[in-house]
Every structure is written in structure tokens, then in C-alpha cells.
Short mmCIF file of C-alpha atoms in Angstrom, two decimals:
data_model
loop_
_atom_site.label_atom_id
_atom_site.label_comp_id
_atom_site.label_asym_id
_atom_site.label_seq_id
_atom_site.Cartn_x
_atom_site.Cartn_y
_atom_site.Cartn_z
CA MET A 180 -23.51 -15.58 -22.13
CA ILE A 181 -19.90 -15.40 -21.11
CA GLN A 182 -19.22 -12.39 -22.68
CA ARG A 183 -22.58 -10.83 -21.11
CA ILE A 184 -21.17 -11.66 -17.55
CA MET A 185 -17.84 -10.36 -18.17
CA ALA A 186 -19.20 -7.00 -19.43
CA SER A 187 -21.33 -6.75 -16.29
CA LEU A 188 -18.27 -7.39 -14.34
CA ASP A 189 -16.51 -4.80 -16.07
CA THR A 190 -19.06 -2.27 -15.60
CA THR A 191 -19.41 -3.22 -11.84
CA THR A 192 -15.60 -2.90 -11.40
CA GLN A 193 -15.48 0.28 -13.31
CA ALA A 194 -18.47 1.87 -11.73
CA ARG A 195 -17.00 1.05 -8.23
CA LEU A 196 -13.59 2.16 -9.05
CA GLN A 197 -15.17 5.57 -10.33
CA GLN A 198 -17.09 6.06 -7.15
CA VAL A 199 -13.93 5.50 -4.99
CA GLN A 200 -12.12 8.11 -7.09
CA ILE A 201 -15.09 10.50 -6.70
CA ARG A 202 -14.84 10.07 -2.75
CA ILE A 203 -11.24 10.54 -2.80
CA GLU A 204 -11.62 13.92 -4.92
CA ARG A 205 -14.37 15.15 -2.69
CA ALA A 206 -12.38 14.36 0.55
CA ALA A 207 -9.32 15.86 -0.71
CA ARG A 208 -11.26 19.08 -1.88
CA ALA A 209 -13.01 19.28 1.46
CA ALA A 210 -9.65 19.04 3.16
CA GLY A 211 -8.26 22.07 1.08
CA ARG A 212 -6.04 19.51 -0.92
CA GLY A 213 -5.74 18.60 -4.53
CA PRO A 214 -6.95 15.23 -5.52
CA GLU A 215 -3.76 14.50 -7.24
CA GLU A 216 -2.01 14.41 -3.76
CA VAL A 217 -3.85 11.27 -2.82
CA ARG A 218 -2.72 8.01 -4.74
CA LEU A 219 -5.06 4.91 -4.92
CA VAL A 220 -3.73 1.34 -4.34
CA ALA A 221 -6.52 -1.25 -5.41
CA VAL A 222 -6.19 -4.10 -2.84
CA SER A 223 -6.53 -7.09 -5.17
CA LYS A 224 -5.78 -9.85 -2.84
CA THR A 225 -7.83 -13.02 -3.70
CA PHE A 226 -9.06 -11.56 -6.94
CA ASP A 227 -7.61 -13.01 -10.18
CA ALA A 228 -5.92 -11.26 -13.05
CA ASP A 229 -9.06 -10.97 -14.93
CA ARG A 230 -10.42 -8.72 -12.29
CA LEU A 231 -7.10 -6.67 -12.26
CA CYS A 232 -7.51 -6.40 -16.20
CA GLN A 233 -11.07 -4.81 -15.52
CA ALA A 234 -9.59 -2.06 -13.24
CA MET A 235 -6.74 -1.65 -15.68
CA ALA A 236 -9.31 -0.78 -18.28
CA ALA A 237 -10.55 1.95 -16.04
CA GLY A 238 -7.22 3.57 -15.68
CA GLN A 239 -6.10 1.66 -12.30
CA TYR A 240 -2.50 0.46 -12.59
CA ARG A 241 -1.57 0.45 -8.69
CA PHE A 242 -2.19 -2.76 -6.95
CA GLY A 243 -1.82 -4.02 -3.37
CA GLU A 244 -1.23 -7.96 -2.54
CA ASN A 245 -0.89 -9.69 0.67
CA TYR A 246 0.70 -13.01 -0.48
CA VAL A 247 3.66 -13.27 -2.64
CA GLN A 248 2.97 -16.53 -4.50
CA GLU A 249 -0.68 -14.97 -5.57
CA ALA A 250 1.04 -11.81 -6.62
CA ARG A 251 3.54 -13.55 -8.64
CA ALA A 252 0.73 -15.71 -10.46
CA LYS A 253 -1.01 -12.65 -11.14
CA ILE A 254 2.22 -10.90 -12.61
CA ALA A 255 2.83 -13.87 -14.79
CA ALA A 256 -0.82 -13.78 -16.05
CA LEU A 257 -0.69 -10.12 -16.80
CA ALA A 258 2.86 -10.51 -18.63
CA ARG A 259 1.34 -13.05 -20.93
CA ALA A 260 -1.48 -10.80 -21.73
CA GLY A 261 0.87 -8.00 -22.32
CA SER A 262 -0.20 -5.96 -19.64
CA GLN A 263 2.32 -6.07 -17.13
CA GLU A 264 4.80 -3.27 -17.75
CA ALA A 265 2.68 -0.35 -16.43
CA VAL A 266 1.56 -1.97 -13.15
CA GLU A 267 2.87 -0.93 -9.80
CA TRP A 268 2.88 -3.72 -7.17
CA HIS A 269 2.63 -3.05 -3.67
CA PHE A 270 2.96 -5.68 -0.67
CA ILE A 271 0.89 -4.60 2.27
CA GLY A 272 0.66 -7.86 4.35
CA PRO A 273 2.74 -9.34 7.19
CA ILE A 274 6.34 -10.19 6.12
CA GLN A 275 8.15 -13.44 7.12
CA SER A 276 11.75 -13.70 7.04
CA ASN A 277 11.99 -16.58 4.64
CA LYS A 278 9.87 -14.62 2.05
CA THR A 279 12.05 -11.51 1.87
CA ARG A 280 13.99 -12.68 -1.19
CA GLU A 281 10.70 -13.25 -3.18
CA LEU A 282 9.35 -9.89 -1.96
CA ALA A 283 12.58 -8.06 -3.14
CA ASP A 284 12.29 -9.55 -6.48
CA THR A 285 8.61 -9.16 -7.05
CA PHE A 286 7.33 -5.89 -5.65
CA ASP A 287 8.04 -2.10 -6.27
CA TRP A 288 6.75 -0.96 -2.76
CA ILE A 289 6.80 -2.89 0.33
CA GLN A 290 4.38 -1.14 2.90
CA SER A 291 4.80 -3.31 5.78
CA VAL A 292 8.43 -3.04 7.12
CA ASP A 293 8.27 -3.43 10.85
CA ARG A 294 11.79 -4.16 12.03
CA LEU A 295 15.35 -3.75 11.02
CA LYS A 296 16.00 -7.45 10.22
CA ILE A 297 13.62 -7.28 7.43
CA ALA A 298 14.68 -4.23 6.03
CA GLN A 299 18.12 -5.48 6.02
CA ARG A 300 17.17 -8.62 4.12
CA LEU A 301 15.33 -6.73 1.56
CA SER A 302 18.42 -4.38 1.04
CA GLN A 303 20.67 -7.34 0.61
CA GLN A 304 18.30 -9.27 -1.65
CA ARG A 305 16.99 -6.43 -3.98
CA SER A 306 18.87 -6.98 -7.38
CA ALA A 307 21.41 -4.26 -8.07
CA ASP A 308 20.08 -3.78 -11.56
CA ARG A 309 16.68 -2.88 -10.58
CA PRO A 310 15.24 0.36 -9.04
CA ALA A 311 15.47 0.94 -5.38
CA LEU A 312 12.64 -0.83 -3.45
CA ASP A 313 10.44 1.74 -1.96
CA VAL A 314 9.49 0.90 1.59
CA LEU A 315 7.18 2.22 4.24
CA LEU A 316 7.44 1.50 7.99
CA GLN A 317 4.44 -0.05 9.39
CA VAL A 318 3.25 1.62 12.49
CA ASN A 319 1.23 0.01 15.35
CA ILE A 320 -0.70 3.12 15.98
CA SER A 321 -3.28 1.34 18.17
CA GLY A 322 -0.72 -0.54 20.12
CA GLU A 323 -2.47 -3.90 19.40
CA ALA A 324 -0.74 -6.81 20.69
CA SER A 325 -1.96 -8.79 17.85
CA LYS A 326 -0.82 -6.53 15.12
CA ARG A 327 2.59 -6.19 13.63
CA GLY A 328 4.21 -2.80 13.44
CA ALA A 329 6.81 -0.67 14.95
CA LEU A 330 5.85 1.28 18.06
CA PRO A 331 5.84 5.13 17.81
CA GLN A 332 8.71 5.42 20.10
CA GLU A 333 10.76 2.87 17.97
CA LEU A 334 10.23 5.07 14.69
CA PRO A 335 13.23 7.52 14.79
CA ASP A 336 15.82 4.90 15.30
CA LEU A 337 14.32 2.44 12.94
CA ALA A 338 14.04 5.12 10.35
CA HIS A 339 17.68 6.45 10.49
CA GLN A 340 18.91 2.85 10.25
CA VAL A 341 16.80 2.01 7.12
CA VAL A 342 17.62 5.36 5.34
CA ALA A 343 21.35 4.06 5.60
CA LEU A 344 20.58 0.77 3.75
CA PRO A 345 21.72 0.49 0.14
CA ARG A 346 18.80 -0.49 -2.74
CA LEU A 347 16.00 0.77 -0.28
CA ARG A 348 14.34 4.00 -0.64
CA LEU A 349 12.32 5.03 2.61
CA ARG A 350 9.18 6.72 1.53
CA GLY A 351 7.17 7.21 4.69
CA LEU A 352 4.82 5.40 7.01
CA MET A 353 1.80 3.06 6.93
CA ALA A 354 -0.81 2.22 9.41
CA ILE A 355 -3.88 0.22 9.97
CA PRO A 356 -5.74 1.47 13.03
CA GLU A 357 -7.91 -0.97 14.78
CA PRO A 358 -11.53 -1.17 14.27
CA ALA A 359 -13.06 1.55 16.47
CA PRO A 360 -15.55 4.34 16.59
CA GLU A 361 -15.10 7.07 14.15
CA SER A 362 -13.64 9.54 16.79
CA ALA A 363 -11.05 7.10 17.83
CA ARG A 364 -9.92 6.26 14.19
CA GLN A 365 -9.68 9.98 13.62
CA ALA A 366 -7.45 10.40 16.60
CA SER A 367 -5.40 7.58 15.22
CA PHE A 368 -4.90 9.22 11.79
CA ALA A 369 -4.19 12.59 13.35
CA ARG A 370 -1.48 10.85 15.55
CA MET A 371 0.01 9.11 12.39
CA ARG A 372 0.07 12.53 10.70
CA ASP A 373 2.12 14.04 13.70
CA LEU A 374 4.44 11.22 13.68
CA PHE A 375 4.84 11.65 9.83
CA GLU A 376 5.81 15.13 10.41
CA GLN A 377 8.15 14.70 13.23
CA LEU A 378 9.97 11.93 11.39
CA LYS A 379 10.49 14.21 8.33
CA GLN A 380 11.95 16.90 10.76
CA SER A 381 14.18 13.96 12.30
CA LEU A 382 15.44 12.77 8.95
CA ALA A 383 16.27 16.21 7.66
CA GLY A 384 19.82 16.14 6.21
CA THR A 385 19.96 12.48 5.44
CA GLY A 386 18.81 12.77 1.83
CA ALA A 387 15.54 10.99 2.68
CA GLU A 388 12.69 12.47 0.90
CA LEU A 389 9.44 11.08 2.84
CA ASP A 390 6.42 12.02 0.77
CA THR A 391 3.96 8.98 1.42
CA LEU A 392 1.56 8.54 4.56
CA SER A 393 -0.46 5.38 3.63
CA MET A 394 -3.65 5.00 5.70
CA GLY A 395 -7.35 4.75 5.04
CA MET A 396 -9.44 2.01 3.49
CA SER A 397 -12.84 1.42 2.07
CA ASP A 398 -14.77 2.29 5.09
CA ASP A 399 -12.64 5.41 6.39
CA LEU A 400 -10.60 6.93 3.53
CA GLU A 401 -12.47 10.25 4.04
CA ALA A 402 -11.30 10.75 7.57
CA ALA A 403 -7.67 9.59 6.70
CA ILE A 404 -7.55 11.95 3.66
CA ALA A 405 -8.72 14.74 6.08
CA ALA A 406 -5.93 13.95 8.53
CA GLY A 407 -3.31 14.03 5.61
CA SER A 408 -3.01 10.67 3.99
CA THR A 409 -1.32 10.56 0.61
CA MET A 410 -2.17 7.01 -0.09
CA VAL A 411 -5.37 5.13 0.43
CA ARG A 412 -5.60 1.10 0.25
CA VAL A 413 -9.16 0.20 -0.95
CA GLY A 414 -10.30 -3.29 -1.87
CA THR A 415 -13.97 -4.10 -1.08
CA ALA A 416 -15.12 -0.82 -2.36
CA ILE A 417 -13.50 -1.59 -5.82
CA PHE A 418 -13.82 -5.27 -6.19
CA GLY A 419 -16.71 -6.20 -3.87
CA ALA A 420 -16.86 -8.55 -0.87
CA ARG A 421 -14.26 -11.29 -0.79
CA SER A 422 -15.50 -14.73 -0.50
#
């Protein structure tokens, strides 16, 4: 009975993942882009290591987590199963100052850097014997008082300061636009694309190579890809609803 249930979960997860990959491919081609230009981060927060293994069996090795202790438990479980080496771990949640050391030690990417203090702590606490930590600056593109993220006008100064920090590699921008009608979300995505292009020009000559615009989730990835997203973060459409 347990084996039949696990087989059903495998099929469901793999089928959902395949459907998401088809959506990405179609959206990219509709925008005149190659599907390989858009990377998929499977948002695995609240799902256990077994569910990650199911996604990995279907070829997904890039995962996003919101909580460092939960992520560390999954990393340990995958390591015990001999499945850890190929996984790329992304932190996508709000960052608390007292968690930066654990974040710097645990993740390959931090997508939610929103202020210089956090970037400085990550830089200081990233082990020198590990590759540089890839970071994205989170933008509060909708101007929500309740949401974290740098304001658009703060980006140039923040980016120039982050680029100068050792053991960090600034890769681009991330945003989570507020829930809104489709036209409003499309406008937010378009503004993010413009900010991304402006920032690349602003950083010309610094050695920074910005290549990542992380935006788009389960319900709006097509609009995000049409606007130029190079990385989408999808959870529900792959793993199902969270309990």
C-alpha cells in the first residue's frame, strides 16, 4: 500500500513538474526567447525531503526555501540519501540579521537581499573556502508598506555597494508584485525589466555581470517571462497546495 501511494505521489509531482516546464517553454517561445533562458526554482518550503526527491527524479535540482532550519534539515536528509551534491539551494524569504551566518553557510543563492547591512553580514560570514554567494536584490516594486525590499530609487546606490563586497556575487533583481489584476501585474513586471536594464548600464565597468531577473510564480509565470524574467519561482503548481 505504501509503495502504491509513493508511486502515485511520484507520478503527480513529475506530471505537475512536466506541465510547468511546458508552460515555461511555451511562454518563452511566445516571447521570442529560448526556453533555456528561463531557469525554474521549485519552491519547496513546507514539503519534506521525500517530495524533493520526487522532483529530483524528474530532473529538478534547483529549490527555493523560506526558512533556514527547515532547509538545513532537508539538506541533511538528502545528504544521508546520497542525493545532495547536485542540488542548488535558493533562499527566498525575509532575512533576519541574526540568521545571516546560517544563511551564508547553507545556501548557494540568496534572493532577498534588501539592505546593505544584510549584504555586509553575508559577505563577512561566507566561508572563504566556498564559492562566492550569489545574491539578488529584492525590490519592493509595488511600494507595499508591509513588504520587504529596496525601493526602486535605492537600487543604484545599494547595487554599487554590494558589488564591492567580497565573497558575494551580485546576479540581479528579484520581486514579488502585490496580488493585482493581470494588467497591473504586467505593468510591475515591465517596470522590473526596465530597472534591471538600467542597473546593468549603471554597473557597467564594475565587473558585475547581472544575468538574473527573478519574477513570476505559479499563477503569473507567463506574464513574467513575456516581460523578460530569467528565473521563475514555482511551488503550488509543482507540489500542490500547502496544508
